[in-house]
Every structure is written in C-alpha cells, then in structure tokens.
Amino acid sequence: MLYFDCDYMEGCYPEILKKLEEINMEKNTGYGTDDYCKSACDKILKKCGIDEGEVYFMTGGTQTNSTVISALLKNYEGVIAADSGHINTHEAGAIENSGHKVITIKNNEGKIMPCDLRKYLENFHRDENNEHMVYPGMVYISFPTEYGTLYSANELNEIYNICVEYGIFLYVDGARLGYGIMAKENDVTLEYLAHNCHIFYIGGTKVGAMLGEAVVIPNKGLIPRFFTAIKQKGALLAKGWILGVQFDTLFTDDLYFKIAENAVLRANEIKRIFEEKGYRFYINSPTNQIFVIMDDEKIKELKNNVSFSFWEKYDEKSTVVRFASSWATSKEDVERLEKFL
Amino acid sequence: MLYFDCDYMEGCYPEILKKLEEINMEKNTGYGTDDYCKSACDKILKKCGIDEGEVYFMTGGTQTNSTVISALLKNYEGVIAADSGHINTHEAGAIENSGHKVITIKNNEGKIMPCDLRKYLENFHRDENNEHMVYPGMVYISFPTEYGTLYSANELNEIYNICVEYGIFLYVDGARLGYGIMAKENDVTLEYLAHNCHIFYIGGTKVGAMLGEAVVIPNKGLIPRFFTAIKQKGALLAKGWILGVQFDTLFTDDLYFKIAENAVLRANEIKRIFEEKGYRFYINSPTNQIFVIMDDEKIKELKNNVSFSFWEKYDEKSTVVRFASSWATSKEDVERLEKFL
Amino acid sequence: MLYFDCDYMEGCYPEILKKLEEINMEKNTGYGTDDYCKSACDKILKKCGIDEGEVYFMTGGTQTNSTVISALLKNYEGVIAADSGHINTHEAGAIENSGHKVITIKNNEGKIMPCDLRKYLENFHRDENNEHMVYPGMVYISFPTEYGTLYSANELNEIYNICVEYGIFLYVDGARLGYGIMAKENDVTLEYLAHNCHIFYIGGTKVGAMLGEAVVIPNKGLIPRFFTAIKQKGALLAKGWILGVQFDTLFTDDLYFKIAENAVLRANEIKRIFEEKGYRFYINSPTNQIFVIMDDEKIKELKNNVSFSFWEKYDEKSTVVRFASSWATSKEDVERLEKFL
Amino acid sequence: MLYFDCDYMEGCYPEILKKLEEINMEKNTGYGTDDYCKSACDKILKKCGIDEGEVYFMTGGTQTNSTVISALLKNYEGVIAADSGHINTHEAGAIENSGHKVITIKNNEGKIMPCDLRKYLENFHRDENNEHMVYPGMVYISFPTEYGTLYSANELNEIYNICVEYGIFLYVDGARLGYGIMAKENDVTLEYLAHNCHIFYIGGTKVGAMLGEAVVIPNKGLIPRFFTAIKQKGALLAKGWILGVQFDTLFTDDLYFKIAENAVLRANEIKRIFEEKGYRFYINSPTNQIFVIMDDEKIKELKNNVSFSFWEKYDEKSTVVRFASSWATSKEDVERLEKFL
C-alpha cells in the first residue's frame, strides 16, 4: 500500500531520533530551561535575522494557536480568519472555548485578500453600533494555507501593514511553513516573515519533527508572563528539551529546509504526472498538498493500492481528493504511484 | 421631534408602574422566590398550555441568550444561528465568551430555512473529520427575526422536528415575541411555540416592561441547577419580584398581547403610508419593524423632524432605514409622521 | 410579622419611584447614553472629588464583580480576596467561570489585614516556582465586609499602597457602601475611597434603589472598550436610564447618605437593645448587620413573630443569627422587635 | 554533580527509544487511531481488570487534569481538592481558566481525609444558601500525593463510596502512579484503583516515558465525544502513536512497575542513609520523594556536589528540601550521595 494521506504519518527525520538517543540519559532541567532549547532558540532567531526575540516550543498546532491567540487578545476581541482557516474549521472550537470569536472573511483559494481585510476593518470602524460587536483584535493567516496556497511577499506585507495601521496583531500559522518556504513560486523567506508579522510558529510535527512547534516572537516582551500562560493552557512540556533538541537539529545546517524541499520536489513530480495523465486540479497548490478532481470510479479502483484523502464531492460523478507528500516521501513512492494512476 | 428609532425608548406600560408603586413597601423574599414571580410563572405556563414547566426571569436579551445557551451546551458543542442572528452580530461575542462557537447558516430574510438546516446537519454527520469540529448541539432562532420576519407554524414545526431527530435543542429568542404573535400574517400562538421548541423567552423589555425577559422551559428539569447557573452569570436579580410583578401584570387579562397589537397596528398604518407615498421596502416585515429604502436627500430632510435608524447603504443615492413602532406608539405619532414623509 | 432578614426586601425609596413615573413616557436613547445617566455620573464624580472619571451602571453585585474583575485581569492572573469575601463564597463561582482564580487570604473579622496581604505578595514573588502559579493581579475587598465590618482610612490606604507598590489593582465592592460610610466609627469618605483604590462600586440595590450598582473608575480610560465588555457579559441594560435616574435621585441632596444613615441608626438601636437584654454578639459590626449569638430555643420562639437569617451554628445549644436593618427600617419596627426579644 | 531535583530529568527508559526507532518510518494513522495505541489500551485495561473501558493518551499532567476535569464538570460545578493539590497550587490556574472553582479542603500530609470530605459535603448540602454556591461535582486526589504520601486501599474506597453516595465523580491524578503502587507500604493495586474511582491517569512522563499520560475510563462512555474535547483543549497529538508505543512498551511484561520499583528502592536506601546520619524527615513519604529538614549551612555545602529542590523554610536555621529518585536513579548515584551527606 502507498500512503499519501497526510504529512504526519512517520515518526521523525532519523537524525533527530539519533540525537534523542545520544542525550537520553543526560540530566536536563525542566520546562524549556535547558541548553538544547536555548541553542534551538538562538539558531532560529539567527535564521530569522532577529536580535532580541523569543522562542517557545509547544507540542501541536491547535494547542499553539489557542495558546497564542488567547494570550494576545483582550476579552472583547476576536480574531479575523479566512472561513477556510484551520482555527475556524478543524480545531473543535478551541478559540471559542478560550472565549474569542473567529470572525470570518470569505477565502480566496484559502487566503484572505488584503482588500477584503481592509474593507472589513473599514466597515467595522465605520459602524455606529460597533461597540455592540466583537472588536477585531488580530488577523490569523496560515502559510501555506489549508489549500496549500501561498501569500506572496507583497500580499503578506500588505496584510501586515493593514494590521499595523489598525493597531492589531498579525499571527501566522506555519504548521507547514517549511513546505511553503521551499516552494518554487514562493518569495517569502523566514527572515521576511519574521519582519512582517507580530508572531508566528514554525511547524515541526509536519516537517520532520516527532512532535513540536516553535513559536517565534520577533519583539521580545510582546506577551507578558507567556510562560505562565503556556502552563495554564496545559501546553508546557515538563521535558522541554525533547522539543528543543528536535528544533536544534532541524535548524542545524538548514536541515529543516532541506527536508522540506524534498516534499515540494516530490509534490511537483506528482503534479506533473497528474497533468500528463489528464487529471484536472481543484486548486493550484505550489506546496506539498495536491488537490485533484477524480472520477469516483477511478477513486474506488485506486484505493486498492493507494491511500489518500477525501476532500469534498465535486459533482455527481467526481470528487476532490488530496495527495500529500512530506519530508519522508521518496522518489520510489512517486514512481509507484505513477503506475496506479 | 418624533421618535421611531427603536422599541425601547419609554419606561413601561403605566399599569406596571402603578403596580410597582402599590407593592413598593411590601417585604418580599429575594431571588425570585416571592409570590409575584410564582403568580407570573403560573399565568405564563397556563397561557402556554403547559402543566409542569418552569419560568425564570432575567433582565435583558444578551444576558438571557448567553445564560440559556451556555447552560444547555456541552463544552464541545456550538449553536447554529442565522448569520444575521443577534447572537452572531450584536452581542459582543457573549456566546463565544462562554466558550461556544456560533455556527452560522446564511439567512433568508433573517430566517434559517429548514432545508438549509437539514443540509448542514446531514453534511456534518456525514463528514469523516467531524470529531475535529464543533458539534452542533442547538439551534437558535429569533421570533420575530432581526429583520422583523416570522417563521410560519409549519416552518417552526419543521425546524423543531429536525432538532428532535438529531437530538439537539431548539431555542427561540423572543425579544419581540409579542409583536410577532400579534402580526396579521402570523399563525404561531404562544401555546404552539411552547410545544415546538425546547426553551424560549418572552421579551418584556421591548414589549411593555421596564426591563425583563421570561425564560420558559416547557419540560421541567431540562436544566439542572439552573438557578445556580443564572447566579453564576450575574443574571440573578436580588429583588426578583421587580421582574415578577411586571410579567404578572403583563399576563393578566392578556395585557401583553393587547399592547403588542398596538405596535403592529401602528406599523401597518405606517407601512400603508409609505406604500401610498411610493416608497419601496427593503424587506417585507409583518411585525413592528419597517425597513424602507429612502433617498439620501429625503433622509437628510426628514431627520429634522423624525428620528429613525440607519440600517445599511442601499446604493449610491439611497439607504435602508428602519422605523420601529412599539406598545407606546400612538395614532397621533403616525399622523404626524405622515406629514413629514 | 417583622422582617430583618436582609436589606433588599422592599422596592425602592419612594422618591425614586416618583421620578421613574415622571419620566416614564419620555423618549430616551438606549444603553446608558441618555441624560439621566450623564447627570448621575456627574453628581457621583463630583461627590467623589474627581474631575475626569467614568461611571457605569449595572444591575447587581455579582454581575458587577464578575464584569469588572474579568475586564481588568489578564488570563494568567487571579484576584486576592478574604476567604469570607462574597466572590469566594456566594457568587456561584462567577469569577472562576470567567477564567480567574480567587486567591484567598484568611479573613480577620471579614477583612484582609494589610500585613497578611504584604506577606502573601512577598512570598509569591520570592517563590522560585511562581511562574507555575496564578499571578496575583488584583485585590478585592468589600466595604463594609460580609460581616458588616469596616476598614479604617489608614487600613484602606495601606492596602492601596501595597497594591500600587506591586503594580496590581485594588477593587472595592461597595454593595452596602452607604451603610459603611454612615457608620459612626467610620473615617472613610466617598472622596477618600475614590482616591484610595483603582475602581469601586456604589451599591444601589441594598441602599434605596430598586436595582442598580454604580461602578466608579476614578482614572478615565482604565478599562479600554469597557462598554463592549459590559455588553459581552450581558450586563448592559437596554433602558440604561432606569438605572441612571435612580442614581441621579440618590445623589441629589445627599439622599443616598441620608437614607443610609437611617439603617445605621436603627441598627445601633437594635444593638443597644440586644446588649441591654444580655445577648452576646458574634462580631462587633458597626454597620447595618448585627450578628447575635442566640439560644436555639429563643430562636424557635422568636421565629413566630420575627424573620431573620441563620448564619452558622455556634455551639450545641446556640446559633449565630443575623439581623439586618435598611433604609426602610422604621423606629416602629425596632420598637416592635424589642418586645419580642 | 549529582541530581536529585525531580523525577523528569532524563529522556526515557532506553527500550522505549529503541521501539520508537524501530517503527520510525512506518506509516501510521493519526490522532491515536493507530495500532500501537490500541495495543497499549488493551494491555492497560487488561492490567486494570476492566473489560469495557477506554484509554486516552495526552502529553502532560496539567493538560490531562484540565481536559478531564472540564469535560466532566457542568458549568456550575467545582472540583474538591486538598489545598496542597497540584491543581490548586502549581497549574497556573488551568482549572479556573476552564471555568471551574477548585474547592479546597485542608490537607493531612497531602491527603484529603474521608471524614473531612464527608463533613464538607454534609455542610454544603445542609446549607440553605447552597444554590448561590459552587456545587461540588468532583473530588480530585493525587496518588501519590504532592508530598509523596499514599491513600490506603481503605481510605481510597471510603472516598470513592462518599463520591458515589453524593453522585459526584472521583478523579485520581496518577502522575507518579507507578511509584505509589510499588511502595512497600502500599496496598492499592492498579486493578483496585480502577474499581475505586471514576477516572484516573497513569503517569508516563515521570515514570519512564519520554512524555505521555494515559487516562483510564473504567466505564466506557463516561464522557461523550471526549475525542473532540481533547482536540478542543489542544491535547490531541497528531502522531498519537508516539504516545501509544511508549505505553505499549511500558505495559509489556510489567516494565512500568519494574522501573518504578527501582525508584522506590533507591528512595528507601536514601532514606536509610539520611536516618543513619541523623537527619529528620519533614514528612514520612513512602514513595520516591524524600522531604528532609536540613541545616542551611549543610545545604550550602551540599549544593556544591548535589542538586536537589528547595521546598520551604522550616525555621531560622533550617529548611525543608526534597530529594527525588526515579526509574533512572542508580545504586551508584545513591552511594555517591552518601559520601556527601
């Protein structure tokens, strides 16, 4: 059986496991106060071109989103997201559970268009009754989006400027950040990102780590007592170095980017195969997720040999399905897939 | 100056004030345990044709919605509402603040269409990933809606049956219930309503009371320790009889319905005048709110003598404005308005 | 039957009702934007000796406490209170429901001693593990306390200074503020209070109003978008002037203080009677609440003619009971009570 | 340097790491739906002597406590804990952040005494005003406690019976469960525990796992849609098998208990050494934590070679300090420690 269901089906990049083994019996202090976390933090900030920032490690995306968003918003504030945004669809209401409304803007291929954002904010601030409404205090975008699409550097900068203009935060969910940065079409670097938002996270779980996400705060002190907020949310790992050592490894010699590139290369090969075989794409995704419109009969047949994700019905006889590559996808996987298509 | 801004610009129906004066120096026990609350409760339940129900009094609509909804939903559940529903637009995120997502369905003239509701629920339950999503545990509708429109008895019954089928609650926000029930086109009685939802409230603030809403639970025991939940939400009035005596008065000799009828009659007269003068309506509202499309120049002129509400821009030269009548609107008010139109 | 159960058994001081009647059919704008609220606000601030403050009206004590405290605290902060404090005992967990811990300090006759507060804060800030603990972000005291006792001006000032030193808020619950200020032993004026805390409320419900509490913020802008926060908590009354006009009346010609004085005078007479008859007091309360240790047999007998509150068992044969006077207690009430004791 | 600071300073028992390596490149389905989680679940339930239970894996103690407690409590309910309980002291207000009060009972060497629990519940239910109070809906105990002490089987059963009698839940925090079960004095087996509470967790983080806690629900279906609740709390690990495989290893051939026994044996040796050297104990703890009263001068000297935890000042010249052993503590560590004492 071939698996293209998602990008978190394997453990971790082998070098990480080796490192975990190496230090297994070392004694480390708890809660992220150890040297591996410090080292990982330094390397990440350096790569971001930031002198005085902060890095915190958590164990998953929903946890990170919920912890960051609730730490930054005031009670009366909500967070603006694309209606297709992960926090609005597949986080089981984690944001609302922390007391905040997710204010949705219709997505454009998974993205919030700067013009739509500006229009929403203008309307809100013009509305005489806005004191009876949830105040938009933050913008949440995912990079890449849930549809695998990317904001251009210009779009990102435009959104950031709008946020700055309105005095609200821009938070970027980078669950698949590596796959976005290494996409061919992409012109956003890690450093550019770090200078065009208030806070973001670098996804580890989906990009080579066993588990872990690294929250980057480019301006130190943005969130007072964030350590306590993390603890309160149950997001503080006792053995913090388990996360630290993984990111330390990933950010040594650009490993994170190298293994992310593999996913993009494999995805591009798969896309080319689909194209050659005459399949239509549902959306043009330049990263590691491929959304194909497939006949229901073909799906049934293919399922005997290949595992992939149902996305949504397209029409009576066909369906949108998703194929995801990852750091672990091999050329052989792609070649084998080709035969079944 | 003439005022048609909204339906809560005066104190209360004079008889209520007289009653409050009469009993002012009586000694009453606190928190709704007094005889006036009991009497009001009995009269309301009788009018609802219910033998064994419960009635609780609160001081305002947002408070009531937030208290009821959070008392009924489990943590992982959200409430379905029309996107135009009050809880989704003008309650400052009260529902989310209590931890629950407002799941929106596109409104049809302010209403949720039964077919849209069914489709949403079918899709949710069919979705393989729904364990990662907010579970729809309740449907919220307003009767009349925020656009002054009404559900027919059939529509209400259909929605209720869908809720029963899916094992979820139907809650009806009756902030302007009287104005809905007394509308000409309406075929929903209080008794019918009480038998076609799990919980609803009878609005007092907008229909003759100084303040107060009466939550009706047709099946006793629906919410365990609801008294404590009300207290926790800061919604328990120390001098509960201040609310009880108002509803006791309103539900004596059908006063509530008589004064509500006044608002509807006046609204109908106003609508007739608008029609005769050639104005267009934005929406056909059979209750006490009238949405008119008016030239911006006319608005400017009219504002010298009449106060009314901006709703939204219609096109470059005209605007949707709202005129609201109430129990306190007199025939003279209508006649005076006519002269200015 | 004679009633000394509590201080909220009657409607309101008759002049208030007269005023409500007078303006009943006037048209007012909603949500506290009317002239009566403005006037009441001005009078209150003037009496407080404050130039640029804010006043907000809410409908009850628990609501006020929960709204104020959750508006001021950050997520990771808790509020320090005496273990006997209302927010810790009889508000059904309203503070915790808004996400914050009530950190308790053992009460001394209902009060937090300045030295105990300082000790707690010193210990907290010295604790190496305090990042794993709830950060104390506010001190809550009630004036008078739940036992009817009072902080001296010196004590209040000392507590305030400690709060300022630690950069945290002091909030004073004045549900019975009038009865405290008019107590003989008291040396705290309204003006003094307003300059020795960050925020407090003037209780109306228990001191002459039908319902209503006035939150005073001596320094304008302390809570951004407080209006929205109030709305979100369901604490924003549509007909705000119903509260405004009551406080406007109470703060005209010092009515609030005059009627509060009545309660204190009557309480002092009752205390004298108890003393003369040889009863022991459980606590020396200088305000409108009297805590007496009474033989269980006497209680049984007295209950035939007088209604009062059980407080707690004292020993096998006797019980602590509470007698409360109010603005509405007459000399005749006291004389009649004397006969039964 | 020798480390006795806490029981989570090393990675994990080496066999676990080997297993993680073995399966690293296997493809597994996400969110705990994999075979390793199923196998671990089966083994745990079997060891518990339970036919039809449920097991869920989370990543840390605070997360587990907060997720379980908020999933079981109704809005108006709080959880009873010893004042020394972890949820009351060192979880940064996680329980309150989820909306619930921690109701404290004075601890007896870290434990809640059954008689104190019964007294609290009796008083609550007898209190006429209890509808204004937080309803006690659950009892939380830790086994072992934060002081390393243990409930006897009789005590546990007595507490459980009280909970059953009052219709409330008993939840047992087993962060160090293995160290408790393997203590010499202990007479509580895993099976006994599973039949004397409603829900508990088996701590992995402190007992050999790299990270992970296993929540055991002896009666299937206790918490509806718990999966969604876990997701909402950010406690659902994408790569669930990372936790599953650890517990699968720990519950193969009783590894969990064998390595826990090591900690207890080492702790007993250390206690004997302290005794022989004339040190006094602050508390008699039979598990892996040892609380010693030590002269401040000795502490200063010892710190040059040994790392351990400050607990609290004992008197002017001495301090309570904690030494913790773990699965990773060797006989050599103990011998080396002896030399420095």
PDB file of C-alpha atoms in Angstrom, chain B residues 3 8-12 14 17 20-21 24-28 31 59 62-63 90-94 97 205 209-211 228 231-234 237-239 241-242 327-328, chain C residues 3 8-12 14 17 20-21 24-28 31 59 62-63 90-94 97 205 209-211 228 231-234 237-239 241-242 327-328:
ATOM      1  CA  TYR B   3     -39.064  59.029  17.551  1.00  0.00           C
ATOM      2  CA  TYR B   8     -37.295  50.508  23.925  1.00  0.00           C
ATOM      3  CA  MET B   9     -37.366  54.274  24.315  1.00  0.00           C
ATOM      4  CA  GLU B  10     -40.010  54.572  27.057  1.00  0.00           C
ATOM      5  CA  GLY B  11     -40.149  53.243  30.603  1.00  0.00           C
ATOM      6  CA  CYS B  12     -43.028  50.778  30.774  1.00  0.00           C
ATOM      7  CA  PRO B  14     -48.202  52.658  33.026  1.00  0.00           C
ATOM      8  CA  LEU B  17     -45.528  51.254  37.248  1.00  0.00           C
ATOM      9  CA  LEU B  20     -44.709  48.570  41.352  1.00  0.00           C
ATOM     10  CA  GLU B  21     -45.804  51.563  43.409  1.00  0.00           C
ATOM     11  CA  ASN B  24     -43.193  49.105  46.851  1.00  0.00           C
ATOM     12  CA  MET B  25     -43.015  48.857  50.628  1.00  0.00           C
ATOM     13  CA  GLU B  26     -44.136  45.245  50.896  1.00  0.00           C
ATOM     14  CA  LYS B  27     -41.496  42.854  52.156  1.00  0.00           C
ATOM     15  CA  ASN B  28     -40.566  40.225  49.628  1.00  0.00           C
ATOM     16  CA  TYR B  31     -34.042  35.959  44.077  1.00  0.00           C
ATOM     17  CA  THR B  59     -33.045  41.446  32.845  1.00  0.00           C
ATOM     18  CA  THR B  62     -27.987  39.140  25.638  1.00  0.00           C
ATOM     19  CA  GLN B  63     -27.876  38.014  29.252  1.00  0.00           C
ATOM     20  CA  HIS B  90     -24.692  42.373  18.187  1.00  0.00           C
ATOM     21  CA  GLU B  91     -23.983  40.598  21.426  1.00  0.00           C
ATOM     22  CA  ALA B  92     -20.293  41.462  21.568  1.00  0.00           C
ATOM     23  CA  GLY B  93     -19.262  37.825  21.438  1.00  0.00           C
ATOM     24  CA  ALA B  94     -21.187  36.820  24.566  1.00  0.00           C
ATOM     25  CA  ASN B  97     -17.074  34.349  25.702  1.00  0.00           C
ATOM     26  CA  THR B 205     -38.010  44.965  27.734  1.00  0.00           C
ATOM     27  CA  ALA B 209     -41.954  46.066  30.669  1.00  0.00           C
ATOM     28  CA  MET B 210     -39.435  48.410  32.234  1.00  0.00           C
ATOM     29  CA  LEU B 211     -36.984  45.554  31.988  1.00  0.00           C
ATOM     30  CA  THR B 228     -27.073  28.474  40.238  1.00  0.00           C
ATOM     31  CA  LYS B 231     -26.435  33.360  39.614  1.00  0.00           C
ATOM     32  CA  GLN B 232     -23.041  32.456  38.168  1.00  0.00           C
ATOM     33  CA  LYS B 233     -23.764  34.513  35.067  1.00  0.00           C
ATOM     34  CA  GLY B 234     -24.642  37.553  37.193  1.00  0.00           C
ATOM     35  CA  LEU B 237     -31.771  39.794  40.329  1.00  0.00           C
ATOM     36  CA  ALA B 238     -31.765  40.215  44.125  1.00  0.00           C
ATOM     37  CA  LYS B 239     -35.221  41.771  44.027  1.00  0.00           C
ATOM     38  CA  TRP B 241     -40.231  40.405  42.276  1.00  0.00           C
ATOM     39  CA  ILE B 242     -39.427  43.591  40.334  1.00  0.00           C
ATOM     40  CA  TRP B 327     -46.627  49.485  22.551  1.00  0.00           C
ATOM     41  CA  ALA B 328     -46.166  53.227  23.171  1.00  0.00           C
TER      42      ALA B 328
ATOM     43  CA  TYR C   3     -38.648  41.277  58.822  1.00  0.00           C
ATOM     44  CA  TYR C   8     -33.238  44.175  49.979  1.00  0.00           C
ATOM     45  CA  MET C   9     -36.811  43.300  50.854  1.00  0.00           C
ATOM     46  CA  GLU C  10     -38.554  46.465  49.646  1.00  0.00           C
ATOM     47  CA  GLY C  11     -38.787  48.099  46.239  1.00  0.00           C
ATOM     48  CA  CYS C  12     -37.044  51.451  46.462  1.00  0.00           C
ATOM     49  CA  PRO C  14     -40.399  56.303  47.189  1.00  0.00           C
ATOM     50  CA  LEU C  17     -40.420  55.611  42.041  1.00  0.00           C
ATOM     51  CA  LEU C  20     -39.492  56.925  37.322  1.00  0.00           C
ATOM     52  CA  GLU C  21     -43.185  57.707  36.937  1.00  0.00           C
ATOM     53  CA  ASN C  24     -41.951  57.147  32.149  1.00  0.00           C
ATOM     54  CA  MET C  25     -43.212  58.255  28.741  1.00  0.00           C
ATOM     55  CA  GLU C  26     -40.209  60.388  27.832  1.00  0.00           C
ATOM     56  CA  LYS C  27     -38.162  59.082  24.913  1.00  0.00           C
ATOM     57  CA  ASN C  28     -34.629  58.162  25.886  1.00  0.00           C
ATOM     58  CA  TYR C  31     -27.593  51.694  26.757  1.00  0.00           C
ATOM     59  CA  THR C  59     -27.967  45.700  37.759  1.00  0.00           C
ATOM     60  CA  THR C  62     -22.289  39.504  41.244  1.00  0.00           C
ATOM     61  CA  GLN C  63     -22.680  40.854  37.734  1.00  0.00           C
ATOM     62  CA  HIS C  90     -21.787  33.267  47.368  1.00  0.00           C
ATOM     63  CA  GLU C  91     -21.356  34.147  43.733  1.00  0.00           C
ATOM     64  CA  ALA C  92     -21.693  30.599  42.434  1.00  0.00           C
ATOM     65  CA  GLY C  93     -18.178  30.652  41.002  1.00  0.00           C
ATOM     66  CA  ALA C  94     -18.783  33.661  38.740  1.00  0.00           C
ATOM     67  CA  ASN C  97     -16.407  30.974  35.360  1.00  0.00           C
ATOM     68  CA  THR C 205     -29.837  47.594  45.252  1.00  0.00           C
ATOM     69  CA  ALA C 209     -32.568  51.787  44.637  1.00  0.00           C
ATOM     70  CA  MET C 210     -34.955  49.330  43.027  1.00  0.00           C
ATOM     71  CA  LEU C 211     -31.926  47.823  41.364  1.00  0.00           C
ATOM     72  CA  THR C 228     -18.255  46.261  24.938  1.00  0.00           C
ATOM     73  CA  LYS C 231     -22.355  44.124  26.764  1.00  0.00           C
ATOM     74  CA  GLN C 232     -20.486  40.843  26.372  1.00  0.00           C
ATOM     75  CA  LYS C 233     -21.231  39.930  29.978  1.00  0.00           C
ATOM     76  CA  GLY C 234     -24.950  40.551  29.450  1.00  0.00           C
ATOM     77  CA  LEU C 237     -29.248  47.369  30.275  1.00  0.00           C
ATOM     78  CA  ALA C 238     -31.137  48.437  27.143  1.00  0.00           C
ATOM     79  CA  LYS C 239     -33.005  51.100  29.096  1.00  0.00           C
ATOM     80  CA  TRP C 241     -31.811  55.471  32.170  1.00  0.00           C
ATOM     81  CA  ILE C 242     -33.814  53.242  34.515  1.00  0.00           C
ATOM     82  CA  TRP C 327     -33.103  52.462  54.588  1.00  0.00           C
ATOM     83  CA  ALA C 328     -36.659  51.182  55.049  1.00  0.00           C
TER      84      ALA C 328
END
